Coordinates of C-alpha atoms in Angstrom, one line a residue:
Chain A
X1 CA 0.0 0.0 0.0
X2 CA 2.5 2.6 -1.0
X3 CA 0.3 5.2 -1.9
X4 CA -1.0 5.1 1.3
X5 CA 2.2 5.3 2.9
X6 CA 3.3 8.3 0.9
X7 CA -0.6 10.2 2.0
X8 CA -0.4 9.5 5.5
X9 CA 3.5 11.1 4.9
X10 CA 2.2 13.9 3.6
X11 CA -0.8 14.6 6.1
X12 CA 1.9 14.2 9.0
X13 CA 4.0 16.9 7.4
X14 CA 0.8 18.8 7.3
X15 CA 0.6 18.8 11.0
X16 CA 3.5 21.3 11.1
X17 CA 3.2 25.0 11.2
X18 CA 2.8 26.6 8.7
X19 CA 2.9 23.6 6.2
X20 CA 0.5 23.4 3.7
X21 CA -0.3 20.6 0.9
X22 CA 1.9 21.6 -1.7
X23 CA 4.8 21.7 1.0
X24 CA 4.0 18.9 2.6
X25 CA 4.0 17.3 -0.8
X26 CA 7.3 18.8 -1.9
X27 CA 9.0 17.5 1.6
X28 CA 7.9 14.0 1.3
X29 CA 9.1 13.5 -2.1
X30 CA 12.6 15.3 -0.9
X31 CA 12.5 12.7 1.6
X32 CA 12.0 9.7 -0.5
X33 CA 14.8 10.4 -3.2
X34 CA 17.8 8.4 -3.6
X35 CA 18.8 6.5 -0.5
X36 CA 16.2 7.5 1.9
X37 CA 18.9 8.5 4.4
X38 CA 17.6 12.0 5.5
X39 CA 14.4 9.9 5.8
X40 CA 15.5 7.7 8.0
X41 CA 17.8 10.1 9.9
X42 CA 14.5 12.3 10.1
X43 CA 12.2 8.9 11.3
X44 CA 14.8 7.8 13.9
X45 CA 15.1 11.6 15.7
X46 CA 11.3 12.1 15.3
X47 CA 10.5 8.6 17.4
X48 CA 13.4 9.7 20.0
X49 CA 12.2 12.9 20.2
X50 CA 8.7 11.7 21.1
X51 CA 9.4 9.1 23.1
X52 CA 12.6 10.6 25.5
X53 CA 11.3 14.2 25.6
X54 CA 9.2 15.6 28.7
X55 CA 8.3 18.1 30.7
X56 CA 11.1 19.5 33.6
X57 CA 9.7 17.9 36.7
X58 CA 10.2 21.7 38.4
X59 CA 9.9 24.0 35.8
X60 CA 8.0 22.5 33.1
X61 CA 10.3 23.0 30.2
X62 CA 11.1 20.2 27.7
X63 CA 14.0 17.9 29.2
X64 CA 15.1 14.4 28.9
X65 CA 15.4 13.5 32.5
X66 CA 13.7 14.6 35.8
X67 CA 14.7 17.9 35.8
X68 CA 16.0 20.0 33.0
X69 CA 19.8 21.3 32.2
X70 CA 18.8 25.2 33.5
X71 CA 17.3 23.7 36.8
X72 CA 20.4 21.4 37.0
X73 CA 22.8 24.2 36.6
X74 CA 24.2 25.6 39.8
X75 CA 25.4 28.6 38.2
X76 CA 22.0 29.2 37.6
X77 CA 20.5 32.0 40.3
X78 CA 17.6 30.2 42.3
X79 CA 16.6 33.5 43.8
X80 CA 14.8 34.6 40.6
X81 CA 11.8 32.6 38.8
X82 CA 11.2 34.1 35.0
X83 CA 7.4 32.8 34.3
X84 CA 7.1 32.3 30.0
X85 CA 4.1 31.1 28.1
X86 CA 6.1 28.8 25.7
X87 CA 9.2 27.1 25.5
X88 CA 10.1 29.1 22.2
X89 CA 10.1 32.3 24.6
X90 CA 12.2 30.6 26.7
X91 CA 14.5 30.1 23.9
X92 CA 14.2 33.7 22.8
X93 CA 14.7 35.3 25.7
X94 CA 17.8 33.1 26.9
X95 CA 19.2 34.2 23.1
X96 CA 18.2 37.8 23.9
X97 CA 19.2 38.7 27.3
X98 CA 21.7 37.8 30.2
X99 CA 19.3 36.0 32.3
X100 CA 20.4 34.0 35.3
X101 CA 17.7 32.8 37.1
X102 CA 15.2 29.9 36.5
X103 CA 11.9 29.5 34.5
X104 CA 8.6 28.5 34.7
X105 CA 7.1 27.3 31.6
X106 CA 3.5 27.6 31.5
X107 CA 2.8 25.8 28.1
X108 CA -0.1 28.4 27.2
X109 CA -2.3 31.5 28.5
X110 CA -5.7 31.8 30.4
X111 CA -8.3 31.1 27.7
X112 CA -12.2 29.9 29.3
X113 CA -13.9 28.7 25.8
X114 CA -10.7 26.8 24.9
X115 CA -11.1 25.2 28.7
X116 CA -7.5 26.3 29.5
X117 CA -7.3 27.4 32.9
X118 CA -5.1 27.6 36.1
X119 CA -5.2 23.5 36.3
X120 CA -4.3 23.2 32.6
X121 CA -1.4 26.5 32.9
X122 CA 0.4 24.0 35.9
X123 CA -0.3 27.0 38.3
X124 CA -0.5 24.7 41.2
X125 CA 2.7 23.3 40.5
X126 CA 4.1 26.8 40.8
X127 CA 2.3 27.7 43.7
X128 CA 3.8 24.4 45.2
X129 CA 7.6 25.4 44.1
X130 CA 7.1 29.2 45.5
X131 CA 5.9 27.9 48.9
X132 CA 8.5 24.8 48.5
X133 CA 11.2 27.5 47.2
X134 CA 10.9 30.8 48.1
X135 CA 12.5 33.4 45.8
X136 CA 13.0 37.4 45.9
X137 CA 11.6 37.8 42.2
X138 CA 9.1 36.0 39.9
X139 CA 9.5 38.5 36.7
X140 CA 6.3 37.8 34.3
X141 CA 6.9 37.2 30.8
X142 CA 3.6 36.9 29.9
X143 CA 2.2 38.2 26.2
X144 CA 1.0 41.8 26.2
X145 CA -2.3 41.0 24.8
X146 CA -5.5 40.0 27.1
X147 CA -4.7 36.8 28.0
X148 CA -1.8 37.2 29.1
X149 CA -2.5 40.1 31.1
X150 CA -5.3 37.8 32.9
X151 CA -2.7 35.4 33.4
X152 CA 0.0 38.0 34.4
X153 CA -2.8 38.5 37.1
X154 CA -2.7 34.8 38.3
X155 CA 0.5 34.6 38.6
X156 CA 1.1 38.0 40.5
X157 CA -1.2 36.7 42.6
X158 CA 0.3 33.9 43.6
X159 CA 3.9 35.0 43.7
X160 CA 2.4 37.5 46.2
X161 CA 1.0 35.3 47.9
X162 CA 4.1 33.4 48.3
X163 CA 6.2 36.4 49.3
X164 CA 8.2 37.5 45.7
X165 CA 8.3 40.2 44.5
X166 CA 6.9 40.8 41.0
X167 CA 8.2 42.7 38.2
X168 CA 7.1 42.4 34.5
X169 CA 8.7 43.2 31.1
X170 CA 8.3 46.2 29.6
X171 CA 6.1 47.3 27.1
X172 CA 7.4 50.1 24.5
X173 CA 8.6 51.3 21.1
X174 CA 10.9 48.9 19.1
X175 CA 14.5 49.4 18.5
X176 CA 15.2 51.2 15.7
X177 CA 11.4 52.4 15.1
X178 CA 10.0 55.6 15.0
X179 CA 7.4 57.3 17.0
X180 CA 4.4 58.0 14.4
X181 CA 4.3 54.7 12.7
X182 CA 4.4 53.1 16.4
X183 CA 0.9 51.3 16.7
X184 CA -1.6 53.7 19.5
X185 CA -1.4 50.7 22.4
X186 CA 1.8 50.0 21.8
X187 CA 2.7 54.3 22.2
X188 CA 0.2 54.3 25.1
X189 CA 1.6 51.7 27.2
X190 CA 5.7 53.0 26.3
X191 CA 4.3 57.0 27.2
X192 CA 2.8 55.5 30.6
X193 CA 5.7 53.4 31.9
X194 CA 8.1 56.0 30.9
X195 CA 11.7 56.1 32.6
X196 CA 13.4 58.6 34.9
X197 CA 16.8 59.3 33.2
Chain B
X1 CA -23.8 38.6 3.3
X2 CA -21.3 41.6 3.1
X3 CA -21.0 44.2 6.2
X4 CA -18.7 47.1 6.1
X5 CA -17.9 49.6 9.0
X6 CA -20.0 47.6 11.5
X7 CA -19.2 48.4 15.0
X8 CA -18.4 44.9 16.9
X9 CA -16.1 44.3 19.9
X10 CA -14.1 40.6 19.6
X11 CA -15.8 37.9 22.2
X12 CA -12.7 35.5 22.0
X13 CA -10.2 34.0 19.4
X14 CA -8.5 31.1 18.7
X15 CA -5.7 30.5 16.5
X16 CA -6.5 29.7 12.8
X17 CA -3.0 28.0 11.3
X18 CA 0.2 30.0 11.3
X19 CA -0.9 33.4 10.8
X20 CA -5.1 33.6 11.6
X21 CA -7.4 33.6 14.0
X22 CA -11.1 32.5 13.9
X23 CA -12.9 35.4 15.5
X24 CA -15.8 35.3 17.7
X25 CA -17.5 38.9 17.1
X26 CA -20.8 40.3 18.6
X27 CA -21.4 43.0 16.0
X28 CA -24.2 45.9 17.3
X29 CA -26.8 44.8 14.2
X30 CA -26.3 41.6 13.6
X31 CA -25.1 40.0 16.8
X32 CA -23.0 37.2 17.6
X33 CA -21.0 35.9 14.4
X34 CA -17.6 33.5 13.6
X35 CA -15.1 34.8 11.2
X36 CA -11.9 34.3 10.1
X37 CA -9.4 36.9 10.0
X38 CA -6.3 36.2 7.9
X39 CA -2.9 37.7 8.9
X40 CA -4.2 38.6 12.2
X41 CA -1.7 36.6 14.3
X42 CA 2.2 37.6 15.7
X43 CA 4.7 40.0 15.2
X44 CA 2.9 42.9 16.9
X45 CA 1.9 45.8 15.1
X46 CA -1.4 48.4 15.1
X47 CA -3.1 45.7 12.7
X48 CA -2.7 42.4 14.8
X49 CA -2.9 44.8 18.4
X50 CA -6.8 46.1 17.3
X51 CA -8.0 42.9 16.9
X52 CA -8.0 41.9 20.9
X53 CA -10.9 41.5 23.3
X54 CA -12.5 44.8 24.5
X55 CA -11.6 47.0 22.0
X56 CA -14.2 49.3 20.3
X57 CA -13.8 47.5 16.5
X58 CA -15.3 48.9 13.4
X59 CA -14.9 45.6 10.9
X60 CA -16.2 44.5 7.4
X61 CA -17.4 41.2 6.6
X62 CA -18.0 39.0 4.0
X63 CA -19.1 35.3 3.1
X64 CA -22.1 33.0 2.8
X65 CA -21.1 29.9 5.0
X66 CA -21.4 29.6 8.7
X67 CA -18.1 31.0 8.9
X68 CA -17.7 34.4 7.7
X69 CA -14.5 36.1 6.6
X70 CA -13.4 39.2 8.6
X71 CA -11.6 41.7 5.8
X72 CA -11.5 44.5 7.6
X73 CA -10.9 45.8 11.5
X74 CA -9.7 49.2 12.9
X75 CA -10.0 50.0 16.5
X76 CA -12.8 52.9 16.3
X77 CA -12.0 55.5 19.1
X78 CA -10.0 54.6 22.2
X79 CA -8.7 50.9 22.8
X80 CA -10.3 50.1 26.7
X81 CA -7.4 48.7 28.9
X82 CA -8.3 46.4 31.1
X83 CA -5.4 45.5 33.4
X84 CA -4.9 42.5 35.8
X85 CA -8.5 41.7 38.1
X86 CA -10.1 43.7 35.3
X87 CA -8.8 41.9 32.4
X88 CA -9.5 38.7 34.5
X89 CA -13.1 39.7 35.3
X90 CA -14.1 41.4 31.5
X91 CA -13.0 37.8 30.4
X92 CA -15.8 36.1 32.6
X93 CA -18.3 38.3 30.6
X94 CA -16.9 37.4 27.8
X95 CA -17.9 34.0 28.3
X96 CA -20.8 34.8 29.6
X97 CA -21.9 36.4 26.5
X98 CA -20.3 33.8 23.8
X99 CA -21.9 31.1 26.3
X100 CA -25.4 33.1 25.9
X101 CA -26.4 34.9 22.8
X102 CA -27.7 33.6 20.0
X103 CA -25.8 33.4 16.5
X104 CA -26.9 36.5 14.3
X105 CA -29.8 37.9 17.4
X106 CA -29.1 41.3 17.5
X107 CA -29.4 43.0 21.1
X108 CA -28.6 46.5 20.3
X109 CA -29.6 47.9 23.6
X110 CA -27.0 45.0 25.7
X111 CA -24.6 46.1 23.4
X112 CA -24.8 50.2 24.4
X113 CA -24.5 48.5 27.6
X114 CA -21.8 46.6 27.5
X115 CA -19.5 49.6 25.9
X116 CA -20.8 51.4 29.0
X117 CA -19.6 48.2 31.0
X118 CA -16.2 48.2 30.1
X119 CA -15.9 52.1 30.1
X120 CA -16.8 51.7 34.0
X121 CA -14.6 48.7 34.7
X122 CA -11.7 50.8 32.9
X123 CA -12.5 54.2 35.0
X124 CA -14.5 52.8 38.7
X125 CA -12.1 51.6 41.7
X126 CA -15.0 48.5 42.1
X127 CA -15.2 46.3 39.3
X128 CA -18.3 44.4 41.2
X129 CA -21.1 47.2 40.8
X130 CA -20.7 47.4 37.4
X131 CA -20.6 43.6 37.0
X132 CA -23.8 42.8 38.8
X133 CA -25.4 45.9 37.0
X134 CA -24.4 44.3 33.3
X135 CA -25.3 41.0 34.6
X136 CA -29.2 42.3 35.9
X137 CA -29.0 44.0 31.9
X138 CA -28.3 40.6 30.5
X139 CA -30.8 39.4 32.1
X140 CA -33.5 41.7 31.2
X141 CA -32.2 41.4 27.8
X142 CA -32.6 37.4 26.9
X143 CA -35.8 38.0 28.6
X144 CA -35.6 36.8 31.9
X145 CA -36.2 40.2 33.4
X146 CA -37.4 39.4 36.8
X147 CA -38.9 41.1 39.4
X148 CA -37.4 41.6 42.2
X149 CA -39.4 44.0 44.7
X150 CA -42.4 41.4 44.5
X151 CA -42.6 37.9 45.1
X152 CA -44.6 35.5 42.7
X153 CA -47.7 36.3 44.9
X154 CA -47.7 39.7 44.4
X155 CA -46.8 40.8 48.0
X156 CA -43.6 43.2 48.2
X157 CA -40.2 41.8 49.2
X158 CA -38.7 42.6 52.9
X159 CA -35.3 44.3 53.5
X160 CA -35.5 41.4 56.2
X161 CA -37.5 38.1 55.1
X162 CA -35.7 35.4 53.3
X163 CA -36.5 34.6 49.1
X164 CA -35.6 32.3 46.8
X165 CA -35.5 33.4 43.4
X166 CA -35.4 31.0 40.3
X167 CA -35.9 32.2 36.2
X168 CA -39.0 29.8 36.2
X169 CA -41.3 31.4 39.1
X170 CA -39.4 34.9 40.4
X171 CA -39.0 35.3 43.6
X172 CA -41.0 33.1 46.6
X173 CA -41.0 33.1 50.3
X174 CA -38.8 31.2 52.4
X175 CA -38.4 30.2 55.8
X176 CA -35.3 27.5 55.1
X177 CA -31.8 28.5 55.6
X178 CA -30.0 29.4 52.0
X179 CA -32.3 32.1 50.7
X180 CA -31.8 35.4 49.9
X181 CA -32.1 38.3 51.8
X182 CA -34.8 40.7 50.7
X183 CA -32.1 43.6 51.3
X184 CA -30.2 41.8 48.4
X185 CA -32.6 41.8 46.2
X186 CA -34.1 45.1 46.6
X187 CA -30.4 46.3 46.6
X188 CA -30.5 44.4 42.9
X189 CA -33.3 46.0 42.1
X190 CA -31.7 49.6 42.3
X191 CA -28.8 48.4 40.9
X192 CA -29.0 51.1 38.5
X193 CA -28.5 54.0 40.6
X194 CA -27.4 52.7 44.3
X195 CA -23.7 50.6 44.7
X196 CA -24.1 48.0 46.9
X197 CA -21.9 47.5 49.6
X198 CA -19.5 44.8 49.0
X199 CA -20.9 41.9 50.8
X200 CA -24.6 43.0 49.2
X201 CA -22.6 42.7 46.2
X202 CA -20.9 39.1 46.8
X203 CA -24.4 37.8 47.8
X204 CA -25.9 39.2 44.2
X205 CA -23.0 37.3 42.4
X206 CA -24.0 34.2 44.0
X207 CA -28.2 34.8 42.8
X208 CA -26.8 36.1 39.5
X209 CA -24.6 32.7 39.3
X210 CA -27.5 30.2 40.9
X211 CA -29.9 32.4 37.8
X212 CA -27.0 32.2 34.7
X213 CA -26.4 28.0 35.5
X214 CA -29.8 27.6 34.7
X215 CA -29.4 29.3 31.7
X216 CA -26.4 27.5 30.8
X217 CA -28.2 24.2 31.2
X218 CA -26.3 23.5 34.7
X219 CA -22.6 23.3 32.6
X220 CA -20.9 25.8 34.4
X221 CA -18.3 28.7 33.2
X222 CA -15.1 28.0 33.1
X223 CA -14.2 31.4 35.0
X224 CA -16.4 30.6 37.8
X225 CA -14.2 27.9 38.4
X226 CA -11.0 30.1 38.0
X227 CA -12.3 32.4 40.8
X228 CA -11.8 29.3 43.3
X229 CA -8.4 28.9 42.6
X230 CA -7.4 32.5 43.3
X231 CA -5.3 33.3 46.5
X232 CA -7.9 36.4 46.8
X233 CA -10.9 35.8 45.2
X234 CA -11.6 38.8 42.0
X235 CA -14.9 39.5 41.3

């Protein structure tokens, strides 16, 4: 059943962002020229990936073992907890800034007709690790749009609760941009958390 | 059907592939509909930053399905921001709303009231009066209006007797334990003009819940739930 094979290839590659038929099309017959080697390089890393990849027991990141290699690190400040909505702005903000503290990865943002709610955001688990281990900061990385401010909310909460203090980023003009094609929110929100210089 | 400068505010959203989002509107003349907005998703910008919950929209739609396509949204006058217990407590009506009003029922009058909703939540230091207030709208609005200074027997409610008020039969006598005090619901009554103080308040939240999960057919909101898990509780 070969054709069969090569649609249910092509509907998998669909799954991906981003990655429409003719893509997905275009991929799986890149895969299957020649000697199949980037195929099966591509099968073997896919069924590791999915079978040895799992969530940091502590912060909720994607690890290998029980806990992951930034909660490992000692180096690592425990004094400060950074609280992201996705793995990928984990990545981008340990490529962006000098951050030395830990995470909390909350795999998602408030959302009540998607059913996504504390339970869902691990919010327990990081009421646990607060109490468990208290720190001086929880900075919240949350998304500037709705959501994430409800969930910024949450979390503040909490962190309060457990005796942090909380700080979040900034919101404000881009590097490099200029005032009057900045968007009105985006203006509003830099002109009210100006800086003292 | 094809809509242009329709005023609308954005219920909720979900992503829609890479780049979309299906839309959830509730548009002033032809209430609640779905749509898909293309390129509506990442990156920032005025364009993607409009297109949020709470914000006074002016869109154009088109399409003939049961999904419509939203080609065009501007924020019309001033974006509301609603920060942290706000944000958290204009979500519940959100749901609320989504939960509650029929696809393509117009209810021009909750929808004055609803911009005037989010206008007080944005401005007042309680968040709870205005609530309740929208809530009792709501209410009114589906049809459900009740009445709350007179029991089903036509004999005036008591700052201090004890009621029980379902959507079926209004409000009866009680003698068990549980009911309402008449002061709460002649406190809902006036809601209009008089704030409540904030335990009146809290007690009006739990009628307005008891009234809403019978609408709902007993499946309850998913922010009620949230409320519980709150170190102090938000609206």
């Amino acid at each position: 059943m070969a054709a069969d094979a090569l649609e249910e290839l092509i509907e998998s590659l669909k799954l991906l962002p981003g990655v429409g038929r003719k893509t997905a099309q275009r991929m799986a017959f890149a895969l299957l020229e020649g000697e199949r080697l980037p195929a099966q390089r591509l099968s073997r890393a896919l069924a590791a990936a999915a079978e040895r990849i799992r969530r940091c027991s502590r912060c909720r990141n994607y690890c290998e073992d029980q806990l992951c290699a930034i909660c490992r690190n000692p180096q690592r400040s425990a004094e400060i907890l950074c609280v992201v909505e996705s793995p990928a702005d984990l990545h981008a903000l340990e490529q962006a800034t000098g951050y030395g503290g830990r995470y909390f990865v909350l795999h998602g943002r408030l959302s009540p007709l998607d059913g996504v709610g504390p339970a869902e955001l691990g919010l327990t688990l990081l009421a646990d690790l607060l109490a468990d281990h208290p720190v001086s900061e929880v900075i919240v990385a949350t998304n500037p749009t709705v959501e994430g401010e409800a969930t910024a909310h949450f979390i503040t909460e909490i962190a309060t609760a457990g005796g942090a203090q909380v700080t979040r980023l900034a919101h404000g003009i881009p590097v490099g941009g200029e005032l009057e094609y900045v968007d009105r929110q985006t203006l509003a929100h830099a002109f009210g958390g100006r800086l003292k210089v | 059907m094809r809509l242009t400068d329709q005023p609308a505010y954005l219920l909720h959203r979900r992503a829609h592939g890479e780049r979309s989002l299906l839309a959830e509107l509730w548009t002033r003349d032809h209430g609640r509909l779905p749509a898909i907005a293309r390129q509506a998703r990442g990156g920032g910008g005025e364009r993607v930053a409009a297109l949020a919950p709470f914000n006074p929209l002016l869109v154009g739609l088109s399409g003939r399905g049961e999904v419509l396509t939203l080609s065009a949204w501007e924020v019309d006058g001033s974006p509301n921001l609603l920060r942290g217990a706000t944000a958290l407590a204009g979500m519940y009506v959100n749901e609320l709303l989504a939960r509650l009003l029929a696809r393509g029922d117009a209810l021009p009058k909750l929808y004055a009231s609803y911009q005037r909703l989010l206008q007080r939540m944005a401005s007042e230091p309680r968040v709870d009066w205005p609530l309740r207030w929208f809530e009792k709208q709501l209410l009114d609005e589906l049809g459900y209006g009740l009445q709350l200074g007179l029991t089903a027997d036509g004999i005036s409610v008591e700052p201090d007797g004890h009621y029980r008020v379902d959507l079926e039969h209004g409000v009866r006598t009680t003698t068990a334990e549980g009911g309402f005090a008449g002061s709460v619901l002649l406190s809902l009554a006036q809601i209009e003009q008089e704030m409540p103080t904030p335990a009146v308040c809290n007690q009006q939240r739990k009628l307005m819940r008891a009234l809403f999960l019978a609408l709902l057919g007993g499946k309850p909101l998913t922010t009620w739930e949230w409320s519980q898990a709150l170190p102090s509780r938000a609206s």
